[in-house]
Structure formats: C-alpha cells, structure tokens
PDB file of C-alpha atoms in Angstrom:
ATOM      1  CA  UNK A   7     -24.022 -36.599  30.032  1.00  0.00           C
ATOM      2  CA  UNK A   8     -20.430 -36.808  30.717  1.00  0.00           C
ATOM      3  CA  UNK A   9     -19.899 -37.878  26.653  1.00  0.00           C
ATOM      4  CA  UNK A  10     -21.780 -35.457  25.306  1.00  0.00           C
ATOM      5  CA  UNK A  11     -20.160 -32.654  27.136  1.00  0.00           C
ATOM      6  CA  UNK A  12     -16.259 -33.990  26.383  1.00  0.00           C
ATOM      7  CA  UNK A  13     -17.848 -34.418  22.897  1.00  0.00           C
ATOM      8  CA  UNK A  14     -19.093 -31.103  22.419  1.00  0.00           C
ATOM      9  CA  UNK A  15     -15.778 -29.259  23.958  1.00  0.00           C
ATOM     10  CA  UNK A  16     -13.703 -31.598  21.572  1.00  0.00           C
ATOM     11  CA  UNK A  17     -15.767 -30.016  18.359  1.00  0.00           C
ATOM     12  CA  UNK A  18     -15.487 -26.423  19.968  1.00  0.00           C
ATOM     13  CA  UNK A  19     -11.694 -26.818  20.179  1.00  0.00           C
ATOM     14  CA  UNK A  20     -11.665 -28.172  16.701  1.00  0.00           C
ATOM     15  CA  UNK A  21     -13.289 -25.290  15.272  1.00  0.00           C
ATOM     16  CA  UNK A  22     -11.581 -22.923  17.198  1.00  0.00           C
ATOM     17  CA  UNK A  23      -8.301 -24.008  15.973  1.00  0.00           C
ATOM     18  CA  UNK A  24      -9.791 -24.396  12.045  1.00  0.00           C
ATOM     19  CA  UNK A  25     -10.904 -20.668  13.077  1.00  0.00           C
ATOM     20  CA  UNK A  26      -7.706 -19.091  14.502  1.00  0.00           C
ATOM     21  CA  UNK A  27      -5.700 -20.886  11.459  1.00  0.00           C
ATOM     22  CA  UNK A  28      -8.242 -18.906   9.066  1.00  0.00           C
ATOM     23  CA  UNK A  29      -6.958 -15.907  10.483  1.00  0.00           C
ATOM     24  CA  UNK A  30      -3.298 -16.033  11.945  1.00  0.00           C
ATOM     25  CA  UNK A  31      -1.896 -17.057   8.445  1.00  0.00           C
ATOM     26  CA  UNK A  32      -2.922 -13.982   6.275  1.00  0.00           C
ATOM     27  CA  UNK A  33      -2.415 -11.999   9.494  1.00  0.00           C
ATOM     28  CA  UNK A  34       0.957 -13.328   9.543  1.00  0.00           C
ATOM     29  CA  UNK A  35       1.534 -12.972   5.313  1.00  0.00           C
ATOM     30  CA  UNK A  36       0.631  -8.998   5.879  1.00  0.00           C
ATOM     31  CA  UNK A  37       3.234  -8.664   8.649  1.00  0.00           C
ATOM     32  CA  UNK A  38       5.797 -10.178   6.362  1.00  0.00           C
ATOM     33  CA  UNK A  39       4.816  -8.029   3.061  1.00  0.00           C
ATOM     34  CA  UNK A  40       4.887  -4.860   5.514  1.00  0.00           C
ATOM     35  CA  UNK A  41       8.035  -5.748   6.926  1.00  0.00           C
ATOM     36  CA  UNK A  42       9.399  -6.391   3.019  1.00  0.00           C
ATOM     37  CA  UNK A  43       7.711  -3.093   2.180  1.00  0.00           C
ATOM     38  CA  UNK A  44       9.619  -1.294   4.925  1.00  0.00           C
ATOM     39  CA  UNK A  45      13.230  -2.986   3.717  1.00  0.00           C
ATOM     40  CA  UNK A  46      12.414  -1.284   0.035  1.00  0.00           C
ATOM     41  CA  UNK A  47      10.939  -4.583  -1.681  1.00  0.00           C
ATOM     42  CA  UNK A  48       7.811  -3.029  -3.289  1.00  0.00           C
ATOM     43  CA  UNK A  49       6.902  -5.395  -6.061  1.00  0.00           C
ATOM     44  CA  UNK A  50       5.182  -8.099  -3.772  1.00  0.00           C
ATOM     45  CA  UNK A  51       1.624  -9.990  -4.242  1.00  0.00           C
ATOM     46  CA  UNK A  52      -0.675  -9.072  -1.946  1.00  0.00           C
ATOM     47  CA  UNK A  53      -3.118 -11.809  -1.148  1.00  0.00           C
ATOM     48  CA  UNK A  54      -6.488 -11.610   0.234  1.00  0.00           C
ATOM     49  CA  UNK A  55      -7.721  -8.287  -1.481  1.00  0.00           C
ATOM     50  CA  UNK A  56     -10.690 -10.227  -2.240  1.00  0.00           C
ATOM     51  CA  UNK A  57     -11.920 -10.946   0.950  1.00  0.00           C
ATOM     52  CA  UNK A  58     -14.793  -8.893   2.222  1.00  0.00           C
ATOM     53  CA  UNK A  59     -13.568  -9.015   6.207  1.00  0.00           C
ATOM     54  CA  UNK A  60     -11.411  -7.133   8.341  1.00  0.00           C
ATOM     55  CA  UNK A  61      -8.477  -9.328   6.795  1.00  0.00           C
ATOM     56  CA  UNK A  62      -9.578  -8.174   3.266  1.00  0.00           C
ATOM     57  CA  UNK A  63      -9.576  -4.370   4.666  1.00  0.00           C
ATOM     58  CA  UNK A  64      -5.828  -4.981   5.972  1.00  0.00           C
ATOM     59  CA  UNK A  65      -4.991  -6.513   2.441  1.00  0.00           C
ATOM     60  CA  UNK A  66      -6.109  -3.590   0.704  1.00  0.00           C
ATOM     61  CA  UNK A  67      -4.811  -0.807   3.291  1.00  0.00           C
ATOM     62  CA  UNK A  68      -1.593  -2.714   2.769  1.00  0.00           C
ATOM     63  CA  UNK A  69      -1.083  -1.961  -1.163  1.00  0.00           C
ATOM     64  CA  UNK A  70      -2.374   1.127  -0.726  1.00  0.00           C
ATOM     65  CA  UNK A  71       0.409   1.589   1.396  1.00  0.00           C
ATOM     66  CA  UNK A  72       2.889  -0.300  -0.819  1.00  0.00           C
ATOM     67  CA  UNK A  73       1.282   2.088  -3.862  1.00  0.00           C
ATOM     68  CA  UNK A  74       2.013   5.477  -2.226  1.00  0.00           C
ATOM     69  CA  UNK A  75       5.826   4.617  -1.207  1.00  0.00           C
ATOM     70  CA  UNK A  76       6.428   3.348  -4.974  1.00  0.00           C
ATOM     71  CA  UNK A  77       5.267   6.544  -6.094  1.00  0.00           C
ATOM     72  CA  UNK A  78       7.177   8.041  -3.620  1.00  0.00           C
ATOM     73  CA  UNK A  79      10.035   6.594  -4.568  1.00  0.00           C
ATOM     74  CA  UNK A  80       9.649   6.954  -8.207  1.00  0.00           C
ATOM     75  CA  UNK A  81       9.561  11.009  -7.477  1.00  0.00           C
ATOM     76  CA  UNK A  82      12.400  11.171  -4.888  1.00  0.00           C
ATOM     77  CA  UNK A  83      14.369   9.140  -8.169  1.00  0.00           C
ATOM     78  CA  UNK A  84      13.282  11.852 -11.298  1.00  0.00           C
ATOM     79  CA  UNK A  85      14.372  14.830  -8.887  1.00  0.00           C
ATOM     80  CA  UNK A  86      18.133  12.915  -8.238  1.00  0.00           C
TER      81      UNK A  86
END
C-alpha cells in the first residue's frame, strides 16, 4: 500500500514538472521577445505560432503586436 502510494506521487511529480517545463519556457521566450519589442528590436522570431493552446494565442497576439509598432514606426519615419 505504502509503495504504491510513494510510487504513484513520484510519477505525479514527474509529470508535473515535464508539464510546468512545457509551459514556463515559451512563457518565458514571449516575456523576453516583448521585453526586446519594447527596447525597439522588432525583427525577432516568434516561436510557437503553431500551437493551437493558450501559448499559441500569446505567440500570435505577440507579432501582432510586434506588426503594428513596425508599422508604426515605419510611418512616424516617412513623416520625419
């Protein structure tokens, strides 16, 4: 009895962790494009616009972003 339950919270904290990698690291590559979009480096490659998830949605919402302050940009330069 006592196995079986230490075995069984082992494999839940295994597949937690495999879990909360999944997400933290293209949580954490969005932060750092936004943050580069914010210091004026526009030209970046956006991973993860594939994905069909709430990361995917990020991803996307994220060049979207990084579109409309290029264009910005662009027309702020033609009327210097």
């Amino acid at each position: 009895g006592v196995i079986l339950l230490v075995s069984s919270l082992l494999l839940v904290l295994v597949i937690a962790l495999l879990v909360s990698k999944r997400l933290t690291r293209p949580i954490h590559e969005l932060t750092r494009i936004a943050e580069q979009f914010s210091q004026g480096k526009l030209n970046l490659k956006i991973s993860g616009l594939d994905r069909q998830d709430e990361i995917g949605h990020l991803a996307r919402a994220i060049e979207r972003l990084g579109t409309s302050i290029r264009l910005a940009m662009e027309r702020l330069q033609k009327r210097s």
